[in-house]
XYZ file of C-alpha atoms in Angstrom:
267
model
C 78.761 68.811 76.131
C 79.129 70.117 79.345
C 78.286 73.590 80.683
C 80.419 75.038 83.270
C 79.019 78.299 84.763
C 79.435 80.006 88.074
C 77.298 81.238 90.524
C 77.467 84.906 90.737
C 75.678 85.272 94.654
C 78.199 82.403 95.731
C 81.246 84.107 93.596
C 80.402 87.672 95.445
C 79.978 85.808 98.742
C 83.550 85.423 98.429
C 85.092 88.801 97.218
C 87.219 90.176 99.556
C 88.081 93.560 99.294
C 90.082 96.009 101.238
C 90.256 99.382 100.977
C 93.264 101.763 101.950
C 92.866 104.119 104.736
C 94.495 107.041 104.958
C 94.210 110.566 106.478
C 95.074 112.714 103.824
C 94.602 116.649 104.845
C 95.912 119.364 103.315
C 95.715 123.289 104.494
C 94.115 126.361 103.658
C 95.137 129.756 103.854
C 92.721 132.524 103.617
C 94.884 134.857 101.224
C 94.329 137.629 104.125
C 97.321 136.832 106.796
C 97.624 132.959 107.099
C 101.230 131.477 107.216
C 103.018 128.735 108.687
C 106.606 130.270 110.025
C 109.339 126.986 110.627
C 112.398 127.841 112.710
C 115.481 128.284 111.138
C 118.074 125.332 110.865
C 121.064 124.839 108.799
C 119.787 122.316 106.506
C 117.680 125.141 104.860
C 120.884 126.906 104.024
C 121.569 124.354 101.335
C 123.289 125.714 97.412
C 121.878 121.944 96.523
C 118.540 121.185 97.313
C 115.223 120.216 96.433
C 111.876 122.079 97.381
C 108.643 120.215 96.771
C 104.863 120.687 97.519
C 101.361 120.237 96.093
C 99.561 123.599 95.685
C 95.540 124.601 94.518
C 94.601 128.192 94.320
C 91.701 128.988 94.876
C 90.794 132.735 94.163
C 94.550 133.789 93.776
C 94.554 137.297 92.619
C 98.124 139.013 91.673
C 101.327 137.024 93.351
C 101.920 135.341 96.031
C 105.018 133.867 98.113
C 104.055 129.563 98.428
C 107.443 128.707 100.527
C 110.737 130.853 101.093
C 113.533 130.634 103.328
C 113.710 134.156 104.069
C 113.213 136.563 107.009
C 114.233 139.829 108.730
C 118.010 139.533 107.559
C 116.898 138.783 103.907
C 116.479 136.152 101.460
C 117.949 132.439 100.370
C 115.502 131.276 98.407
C 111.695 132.162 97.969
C 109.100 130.814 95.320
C 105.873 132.036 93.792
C 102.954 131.865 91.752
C 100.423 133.532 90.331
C 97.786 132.823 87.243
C 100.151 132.928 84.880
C 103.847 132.251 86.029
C 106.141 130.308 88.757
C 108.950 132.973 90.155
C 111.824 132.566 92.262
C 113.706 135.465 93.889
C 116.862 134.924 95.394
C 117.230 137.967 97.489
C 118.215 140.577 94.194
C 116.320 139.436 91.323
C 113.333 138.064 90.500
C 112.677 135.838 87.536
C 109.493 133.879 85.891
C 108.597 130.826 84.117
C 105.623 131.518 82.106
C 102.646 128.932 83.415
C 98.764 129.074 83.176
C 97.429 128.540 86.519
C 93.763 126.860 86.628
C 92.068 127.972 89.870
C 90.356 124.692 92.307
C 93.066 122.426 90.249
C 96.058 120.612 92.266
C 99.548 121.412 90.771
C 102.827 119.201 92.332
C 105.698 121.555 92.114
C 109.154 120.672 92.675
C 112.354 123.724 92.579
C 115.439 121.479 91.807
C 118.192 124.486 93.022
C 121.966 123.953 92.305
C 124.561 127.435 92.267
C 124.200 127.608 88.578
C 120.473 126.643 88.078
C 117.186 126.377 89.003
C 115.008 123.929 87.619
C 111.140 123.924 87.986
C 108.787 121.095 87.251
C 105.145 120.975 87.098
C 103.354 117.406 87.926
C 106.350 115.660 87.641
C 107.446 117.193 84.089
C 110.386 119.776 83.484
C 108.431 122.900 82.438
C 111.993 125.133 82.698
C 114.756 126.983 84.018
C 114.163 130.438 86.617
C 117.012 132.121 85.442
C 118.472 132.719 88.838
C 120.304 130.561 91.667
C 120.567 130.023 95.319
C 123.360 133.078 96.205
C 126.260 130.629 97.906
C 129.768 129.772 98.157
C 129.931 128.414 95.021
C 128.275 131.181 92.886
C 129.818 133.999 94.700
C 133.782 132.176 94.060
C 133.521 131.504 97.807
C 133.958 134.833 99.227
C 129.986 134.752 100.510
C 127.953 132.317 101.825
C 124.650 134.141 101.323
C 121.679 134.536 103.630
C 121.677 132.099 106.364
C 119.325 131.538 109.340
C 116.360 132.345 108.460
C 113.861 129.988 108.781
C 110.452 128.935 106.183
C 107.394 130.921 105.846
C 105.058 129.765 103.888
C 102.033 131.124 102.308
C 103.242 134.340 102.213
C 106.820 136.594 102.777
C 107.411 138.185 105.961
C 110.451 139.432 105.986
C 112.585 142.673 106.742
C 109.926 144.552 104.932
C 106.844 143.088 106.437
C 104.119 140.344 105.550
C 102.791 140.310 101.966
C 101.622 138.582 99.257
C 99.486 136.430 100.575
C 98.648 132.842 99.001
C 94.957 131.912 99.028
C 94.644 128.519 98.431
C 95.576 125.013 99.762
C 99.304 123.844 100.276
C 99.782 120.022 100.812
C 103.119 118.122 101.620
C 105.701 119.758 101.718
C 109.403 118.719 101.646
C 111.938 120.060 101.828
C 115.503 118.059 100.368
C 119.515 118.631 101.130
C 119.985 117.536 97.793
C 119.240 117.919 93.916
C 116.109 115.065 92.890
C 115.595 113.500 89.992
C 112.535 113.233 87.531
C 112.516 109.859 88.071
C 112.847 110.462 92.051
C 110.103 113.614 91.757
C 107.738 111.605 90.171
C 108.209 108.159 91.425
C 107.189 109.797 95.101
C 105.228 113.032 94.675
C 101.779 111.068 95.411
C 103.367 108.602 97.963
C 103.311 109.371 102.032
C 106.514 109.813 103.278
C 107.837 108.503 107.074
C 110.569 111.300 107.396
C 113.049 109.087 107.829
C 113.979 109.273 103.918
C 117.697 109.979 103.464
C 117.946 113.655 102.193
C 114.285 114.870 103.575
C 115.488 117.684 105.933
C 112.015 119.322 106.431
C 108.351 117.448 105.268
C 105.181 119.233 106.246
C 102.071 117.181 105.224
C 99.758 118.715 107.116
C 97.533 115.009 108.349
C 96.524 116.272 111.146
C 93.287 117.384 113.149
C 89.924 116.698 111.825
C 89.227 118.127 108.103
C 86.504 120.997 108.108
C 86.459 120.421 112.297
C 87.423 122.395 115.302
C 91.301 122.603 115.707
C 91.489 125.342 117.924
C 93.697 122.907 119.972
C 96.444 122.318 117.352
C 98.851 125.680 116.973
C 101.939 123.724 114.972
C 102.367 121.969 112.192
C 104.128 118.552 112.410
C 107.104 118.205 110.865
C 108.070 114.435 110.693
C 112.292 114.496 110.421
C 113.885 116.547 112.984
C 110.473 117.923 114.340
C 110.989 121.356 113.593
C 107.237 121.847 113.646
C 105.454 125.100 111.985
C 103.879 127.649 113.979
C 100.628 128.270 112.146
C 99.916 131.917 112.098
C 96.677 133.889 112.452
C 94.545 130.264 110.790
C 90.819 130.327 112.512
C 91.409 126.276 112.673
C 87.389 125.931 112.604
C 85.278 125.242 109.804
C 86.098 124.856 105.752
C 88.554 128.012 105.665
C 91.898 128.921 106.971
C 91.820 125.268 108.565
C 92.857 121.793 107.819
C 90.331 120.511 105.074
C 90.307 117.363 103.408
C 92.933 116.094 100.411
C 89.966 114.485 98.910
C 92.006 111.955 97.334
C 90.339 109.009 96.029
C 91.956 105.691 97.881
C 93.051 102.589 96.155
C 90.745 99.584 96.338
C 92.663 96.396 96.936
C 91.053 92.405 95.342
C 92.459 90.419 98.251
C 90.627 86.963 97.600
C 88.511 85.439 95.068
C 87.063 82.154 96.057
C 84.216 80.217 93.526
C 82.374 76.625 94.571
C 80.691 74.243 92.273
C 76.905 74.560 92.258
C 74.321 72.386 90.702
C 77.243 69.716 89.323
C 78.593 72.710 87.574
């Protein structure tokens, strides 16, 4: 009987392999006075929409303001977290969805917002509803538009009161939609890079830029990849592990591209 076998050093020889490559940042903001402040533009003043972004506290203490569109003439939207609940206010109430928050962990969090709902999910997974809406035509019978023109902050509020709550943490890709997403459209891109040119993607932030844990006192925006409406990054040091650009530490994909094996030895 014949015995076929194959020679592992020739086998090896002849693995190709090729990794991904990727620059994959994210941002951190010191809890103290960090923000990123976008200009305003009428796709923010949406009644459908979509807001999505990756968040990781780290050290969060009380509540803090991750994205709103909301500024010295009031509020359209704004959302927050602390330890144990995702909020929403909507410029007269604010409500909570009960959530346990593990500090150092990354959480993808998407705000589905239509006049008569909004829907939060966590990872990809409806976790519930806020309890309040976008104020807009539509929920005010079309005698008010609501707030308009007012831009993004985010990372904190500043508003016509002043600049609070303060996330500390680190926010990651965010995106902004002019319409309401799907489960199936949440979760089949929440880990994928986006170009900007995706229909509905009014305002993505994914922060790949500079060099993670490096000096970037030269870099004062953040890019925004669809209309380039970039973010003005406020009061970040932009030098070292903290208030900077530090890496996503996301593990890569490792990619077989060829397996070749020879005869050796008649066998």
């Amino acid at each position: 009987m014949k015995k076929f076998t194959i020679c592992l050093a020739t086998a090896l020889t002849s693995l190709l392999f090729s990794t991904a490559t990727a620059q994959d940042h994210a941002l951190n903001f010191d809890g103290s006075n960090d923000r990123i402040m976008v200009a305003p533009v009428s796709q923010y003043d949406f009644e459908y929409g979509t807001i999505e972004l990756w968040v990781r506290q780290q050290g969060q203490v009380g509540n803090a303001c991750i994205i709103g569109n909301r500024g010295l003439d009031g509020t359209r939207w704004s959302f927050h977290m602390s330890n144990t609940s995702i909020g929403m206010w909507d410029g007269y109430n604010y409500r909570t969805i009960n959530y346990l928050i593990t500090q150092g962990v990354w959480y993808h969090l998407a705000f589905v917002c239509t006049p008569w709902e909004t829907a939060v999910y966590v990872n990809g997974a409806f976790v519930g509803y806020t309890g309040n809406t976008i104020q807009g035509w539509e929920n005010n019978n079309g005698e008010w538009e609501g707030v308009t023109n007012q831009g993004l902050v985010i990372g904190a509020v500043h508003d016509e009161v002043g600049t609070y709550e303060h996330f500390k943490g680190d926010i990651d890709d965010v995106r902004i939609w002019d319409y309401t997403r799907t489960a199936t459209e949440i979760n089949t891109q929440k880990n994928n890079t986006l170009t900007g040119s995706e229909p509905g993607l009014v305002g993505p932030l994914n922060f790949n830029q500079g060099i993670a844990s490096g000096n970037n006192l030269g870099i004062t925006s953040a890019t925004e990849s669809a209309s380039l409406n970039h973010g003005f990054m406020v009061n970040f040091t932009r030098s070292g592990g903290l208030s900077n650009f530090i890496p996503r530490n996301t593990a890569l994909p490792v990619v077989l591209r060829d397996f070749k094996g020879s005869n050796q030895n008649n066998g």
